[in-house]
GROMACS .gro file of C-alpha atoms in nm:
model
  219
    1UNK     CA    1  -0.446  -4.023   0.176
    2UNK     CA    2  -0.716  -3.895   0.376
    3UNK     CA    3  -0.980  -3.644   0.228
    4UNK     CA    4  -1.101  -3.337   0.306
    5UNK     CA    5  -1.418  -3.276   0.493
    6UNK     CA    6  -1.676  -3.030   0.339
    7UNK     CA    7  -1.654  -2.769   0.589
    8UNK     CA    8  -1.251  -2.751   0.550
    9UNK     CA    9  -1.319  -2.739   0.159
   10UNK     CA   10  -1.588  -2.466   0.218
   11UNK     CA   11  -1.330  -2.278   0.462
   12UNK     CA   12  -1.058  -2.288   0.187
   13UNK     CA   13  -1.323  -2.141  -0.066
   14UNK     CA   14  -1.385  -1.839   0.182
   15UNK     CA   15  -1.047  -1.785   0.228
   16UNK     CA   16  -0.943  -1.793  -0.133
   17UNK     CA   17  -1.219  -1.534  -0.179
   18UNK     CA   18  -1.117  -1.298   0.050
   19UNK     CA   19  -0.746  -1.309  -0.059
   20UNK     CA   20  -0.844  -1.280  -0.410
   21UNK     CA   21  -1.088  -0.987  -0.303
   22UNK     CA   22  -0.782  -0.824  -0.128
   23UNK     CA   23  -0.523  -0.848  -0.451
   24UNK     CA   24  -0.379  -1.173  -0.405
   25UNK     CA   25  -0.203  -1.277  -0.719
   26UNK     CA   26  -0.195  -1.645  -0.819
   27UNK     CA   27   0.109  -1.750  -0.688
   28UNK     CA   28  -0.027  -1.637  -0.318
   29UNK     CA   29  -0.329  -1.850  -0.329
   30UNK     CA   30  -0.096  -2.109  -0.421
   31UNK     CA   31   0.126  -2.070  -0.181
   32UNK     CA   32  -0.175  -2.012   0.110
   33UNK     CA   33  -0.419  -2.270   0.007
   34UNK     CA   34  -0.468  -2.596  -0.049
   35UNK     CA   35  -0.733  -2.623  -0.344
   36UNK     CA   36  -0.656  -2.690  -0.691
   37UNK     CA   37  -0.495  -2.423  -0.930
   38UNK     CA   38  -0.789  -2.480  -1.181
   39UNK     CA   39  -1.042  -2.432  -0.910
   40UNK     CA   40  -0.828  -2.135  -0.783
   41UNK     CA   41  -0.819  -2.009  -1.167
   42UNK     CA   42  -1.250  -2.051  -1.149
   43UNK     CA   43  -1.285  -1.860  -0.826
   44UNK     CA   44  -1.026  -1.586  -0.943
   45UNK     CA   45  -1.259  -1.529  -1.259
   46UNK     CA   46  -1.607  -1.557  -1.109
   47UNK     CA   47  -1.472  -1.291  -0.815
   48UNK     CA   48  -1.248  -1.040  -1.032
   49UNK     CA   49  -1.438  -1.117  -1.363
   50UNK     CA   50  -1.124  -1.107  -1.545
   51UNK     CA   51  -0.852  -1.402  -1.573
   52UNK     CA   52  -0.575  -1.356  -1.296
   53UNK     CA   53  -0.235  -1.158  -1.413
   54UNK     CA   54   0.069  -1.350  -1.491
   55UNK     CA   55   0.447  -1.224  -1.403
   56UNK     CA   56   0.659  -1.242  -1.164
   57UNK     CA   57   0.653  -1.105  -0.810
   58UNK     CA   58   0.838  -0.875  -0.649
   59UNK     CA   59   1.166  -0.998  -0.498
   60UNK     CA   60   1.394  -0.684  -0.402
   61UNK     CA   61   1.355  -0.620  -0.077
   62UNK     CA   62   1.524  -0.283  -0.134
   63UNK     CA   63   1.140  -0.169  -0.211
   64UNK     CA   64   1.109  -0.131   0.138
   65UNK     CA   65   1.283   0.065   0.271
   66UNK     CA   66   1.266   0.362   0.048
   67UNK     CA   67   1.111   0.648   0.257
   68UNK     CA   68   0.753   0.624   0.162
   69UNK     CA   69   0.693   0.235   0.115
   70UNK     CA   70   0.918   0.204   0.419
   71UNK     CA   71   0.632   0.396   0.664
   72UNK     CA   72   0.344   0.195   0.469
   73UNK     CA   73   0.501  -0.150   0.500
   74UNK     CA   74   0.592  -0.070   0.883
   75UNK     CA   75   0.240   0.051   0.987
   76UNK     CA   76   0.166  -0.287   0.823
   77UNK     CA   77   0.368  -0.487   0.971
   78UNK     CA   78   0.343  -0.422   1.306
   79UNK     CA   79  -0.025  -0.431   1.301
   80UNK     CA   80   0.016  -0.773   1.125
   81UNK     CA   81   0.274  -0.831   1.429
   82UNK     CA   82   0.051  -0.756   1.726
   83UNK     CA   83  -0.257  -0.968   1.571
   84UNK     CA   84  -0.015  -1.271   1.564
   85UNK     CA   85   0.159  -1.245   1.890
   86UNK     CA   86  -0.091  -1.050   2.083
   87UNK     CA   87  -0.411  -1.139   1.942
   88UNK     CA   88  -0.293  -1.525   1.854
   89UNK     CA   89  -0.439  -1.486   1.493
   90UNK     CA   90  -0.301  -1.762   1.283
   91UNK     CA   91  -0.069  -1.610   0.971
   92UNK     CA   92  -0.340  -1.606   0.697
   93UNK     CA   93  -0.619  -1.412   0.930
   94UNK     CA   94  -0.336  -1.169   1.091
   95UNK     CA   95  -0.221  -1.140   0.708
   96UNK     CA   96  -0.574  -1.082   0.569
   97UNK     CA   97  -0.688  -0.862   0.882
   98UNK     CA   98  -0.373  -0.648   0.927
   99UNK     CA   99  -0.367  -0.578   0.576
  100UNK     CA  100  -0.782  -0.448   0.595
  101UNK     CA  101  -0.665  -0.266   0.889
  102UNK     CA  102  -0.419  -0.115   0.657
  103UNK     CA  103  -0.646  -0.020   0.417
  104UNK     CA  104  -0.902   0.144   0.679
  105UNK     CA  105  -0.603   0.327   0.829
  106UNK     CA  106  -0.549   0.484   0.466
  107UNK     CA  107  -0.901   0.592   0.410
  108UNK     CA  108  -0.910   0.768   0.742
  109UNK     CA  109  -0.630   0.945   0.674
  110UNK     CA  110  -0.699   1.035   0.327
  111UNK     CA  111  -0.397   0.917   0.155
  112UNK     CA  112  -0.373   0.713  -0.108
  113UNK     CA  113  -0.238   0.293  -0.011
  114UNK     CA  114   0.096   0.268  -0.149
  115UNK     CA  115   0.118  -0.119  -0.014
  116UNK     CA  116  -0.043  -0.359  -0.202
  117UNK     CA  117  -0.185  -0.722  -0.074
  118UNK     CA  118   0.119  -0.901  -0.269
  119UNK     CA  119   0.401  -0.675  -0.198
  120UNK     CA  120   0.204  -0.698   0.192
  121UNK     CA  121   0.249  -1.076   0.171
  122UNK     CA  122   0.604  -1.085   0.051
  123UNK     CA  123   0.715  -0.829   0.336
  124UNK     CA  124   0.578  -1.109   0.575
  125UNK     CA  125   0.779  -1.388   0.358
  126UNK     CA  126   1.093  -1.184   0.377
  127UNK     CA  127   1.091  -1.155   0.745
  128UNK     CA  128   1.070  -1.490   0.752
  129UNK     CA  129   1.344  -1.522   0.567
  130UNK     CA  130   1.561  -1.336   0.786
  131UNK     CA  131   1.602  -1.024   0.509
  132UNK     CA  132   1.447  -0.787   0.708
  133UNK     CA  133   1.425  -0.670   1.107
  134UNK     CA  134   1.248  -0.382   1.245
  135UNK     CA  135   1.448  -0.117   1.401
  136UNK     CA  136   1.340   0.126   1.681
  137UNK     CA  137   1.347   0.477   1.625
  138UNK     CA  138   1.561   0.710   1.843
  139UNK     CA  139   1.279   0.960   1.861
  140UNK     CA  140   0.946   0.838   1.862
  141UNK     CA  141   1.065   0.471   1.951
  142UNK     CA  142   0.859   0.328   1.720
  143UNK     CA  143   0.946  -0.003   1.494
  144UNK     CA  144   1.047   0.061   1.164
  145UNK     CA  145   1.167  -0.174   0.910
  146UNK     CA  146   1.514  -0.190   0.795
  147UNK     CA  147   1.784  -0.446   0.637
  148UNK     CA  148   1.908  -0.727   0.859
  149UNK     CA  149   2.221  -0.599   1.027
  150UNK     CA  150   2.173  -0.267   0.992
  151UNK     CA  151   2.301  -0.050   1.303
  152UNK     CA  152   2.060  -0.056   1.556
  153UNK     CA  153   2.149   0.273   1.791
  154UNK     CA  154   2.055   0.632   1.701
  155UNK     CA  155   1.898   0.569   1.393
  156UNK     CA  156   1.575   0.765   1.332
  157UNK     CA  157   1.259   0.662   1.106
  158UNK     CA  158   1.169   0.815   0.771
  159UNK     CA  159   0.838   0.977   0.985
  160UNK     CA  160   1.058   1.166   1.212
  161UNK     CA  161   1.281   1.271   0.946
  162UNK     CA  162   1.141   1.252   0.589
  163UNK     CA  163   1.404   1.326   0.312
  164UNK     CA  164   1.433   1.649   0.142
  165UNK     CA  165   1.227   1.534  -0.183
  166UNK     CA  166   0.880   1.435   0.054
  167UNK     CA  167   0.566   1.567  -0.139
  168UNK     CA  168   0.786   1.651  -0.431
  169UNK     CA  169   0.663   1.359  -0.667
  170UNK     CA  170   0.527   1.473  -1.041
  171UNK     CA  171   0.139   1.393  -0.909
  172UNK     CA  172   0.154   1.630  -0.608
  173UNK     CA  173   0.282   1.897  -0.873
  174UNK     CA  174   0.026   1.854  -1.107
  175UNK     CA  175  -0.237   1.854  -0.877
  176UNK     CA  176  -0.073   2.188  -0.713
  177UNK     CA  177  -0.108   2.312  -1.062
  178UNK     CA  178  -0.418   2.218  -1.116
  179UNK     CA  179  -0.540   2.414  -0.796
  180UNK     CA  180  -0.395   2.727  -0.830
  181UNK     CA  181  -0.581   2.892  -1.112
  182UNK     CA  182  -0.947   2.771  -0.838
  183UNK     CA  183  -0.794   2.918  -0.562
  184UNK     CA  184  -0.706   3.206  -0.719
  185UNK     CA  185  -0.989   3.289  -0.876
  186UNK     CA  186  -1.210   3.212  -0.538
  187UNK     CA  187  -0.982   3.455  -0.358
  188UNK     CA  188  -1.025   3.697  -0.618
  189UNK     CA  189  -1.387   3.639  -0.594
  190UNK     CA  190  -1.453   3.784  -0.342
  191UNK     CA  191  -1.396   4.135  -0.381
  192UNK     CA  192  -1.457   4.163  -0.750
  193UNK     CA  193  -1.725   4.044  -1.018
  194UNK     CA  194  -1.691   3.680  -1.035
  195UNK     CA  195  -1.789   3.623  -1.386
  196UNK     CA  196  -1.543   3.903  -1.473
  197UNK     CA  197  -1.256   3.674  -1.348
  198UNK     CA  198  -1.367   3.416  -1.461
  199UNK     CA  199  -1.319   3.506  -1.780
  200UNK     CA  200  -1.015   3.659  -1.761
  201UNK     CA  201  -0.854   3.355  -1.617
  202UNK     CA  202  -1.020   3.170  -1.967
  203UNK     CA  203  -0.902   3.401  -2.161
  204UNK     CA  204  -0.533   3.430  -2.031
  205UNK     CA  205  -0.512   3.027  -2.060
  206UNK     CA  206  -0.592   3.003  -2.376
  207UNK     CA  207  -0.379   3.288  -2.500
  208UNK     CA  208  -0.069   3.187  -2.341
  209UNK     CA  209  -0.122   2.915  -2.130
  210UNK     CA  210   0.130   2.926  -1.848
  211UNK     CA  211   0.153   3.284  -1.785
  212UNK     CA  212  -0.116   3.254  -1.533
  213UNK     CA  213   0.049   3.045  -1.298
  214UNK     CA  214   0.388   3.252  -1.317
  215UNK     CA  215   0.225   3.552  -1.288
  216UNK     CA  216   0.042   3.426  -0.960
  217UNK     CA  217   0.350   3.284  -0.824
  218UNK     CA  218   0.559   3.593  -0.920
  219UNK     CA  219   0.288   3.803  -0.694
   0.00000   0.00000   0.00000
């Protein structure tokens, strides 16, 4: 059994650190990497500062294609796509670089990632299992993932044609709600006494809280 050199030892630390630094969960380094689990267990700790989570990992692939996750884990994807075909990364650096990519794509944006780097890394393990394809969109022809077999023609992506409920989850609401009395009382603002609202508004909250808002949206 022939050993490993230092360099490919050092390589396999790097890479365990930057997959760790990303999210990886145990069972990825595992899976990824060569080293040891109780040197895998040391770098997790020294990196993280905590010991690594235990539990399973996910294993529906019915995760994906709900309407937001679906859009996530296809911008993913095909960026993870084009850096191993087009760019002839191997799997780990198109997995690791797609999946920063990702990330920066997010910030830029301003919305919040809803793909993590495990649920990333089993995507890629599903389409290797033949679970999933990527369909093309009859509208803006883009790639979007869907179940094997699924039709193929006329089928449009959750981008083109989000469902009904989009934006409707109980954190946009309570950060709509959380607005309204601000924006209100800037509008307010500025034709009246500031301080004068402002007070008002305190006053009305803490008399009957709720009345504020349904007065507002009543007007």
């Amino acid at each position: 059994m022939s050993k490993k050199s230092l360099t490919e030892d050092a390589q396999e630390v790097f890479r365990a650190i930057a997959l760790i630094e990303l999210g990886a969960r145990m069972q990825v380094l595992e899976s990824e990497l060569t080293l040891s689990r109780d040197r895998m267990i040391r770098l997790y700790r020294e990196v993280k500062g905590v010991s690594p989570p235990k539990g399973m990992l996910p294993f529906s692939a019915d995760w994906y294609t709900t309407w937001l996750a679906n859009i996530h884990a296809s911008l993913f994807y095909n960026t993870y796509r084009f850096l191993r075909d087009e760019a002839h990364c191997s799997h780990l650096d198109a997995l690791t670089k797609g999946y920063r990519l990702y990330l920066e794509h997010c910030g830029h944006s301003q919305s919040e990632p809803v793909l993590d780097f495990t649920r990333a890394w089993t995507l890629v393990r599903f389409f290797d299992a033949n679970l999933l394809q990527l369909t093309p969109c009859c509208r803006c022809t883009g790639k979007f993932i869907a179940h094997k077999h699924d039709l193929q023609h006329n089928v449009v992506c959750d981008a083109c044609q989000p469902p009904s409920r989009a934006g409707k989850t109980r954190k946009a609401a309570a950060a709509k709600r959380e607005m309204l009395p601000e924006v209100v009382v800037e509008v307010v603002a500025a034709v009246v006494d500031l301080p004068v609202v402002v007070n008002v508004v305190e006053t009305v909250a803490t008399v009957a809280p709720g009345v504020f808002e349904e007065a507002v949206l009543a007007a």
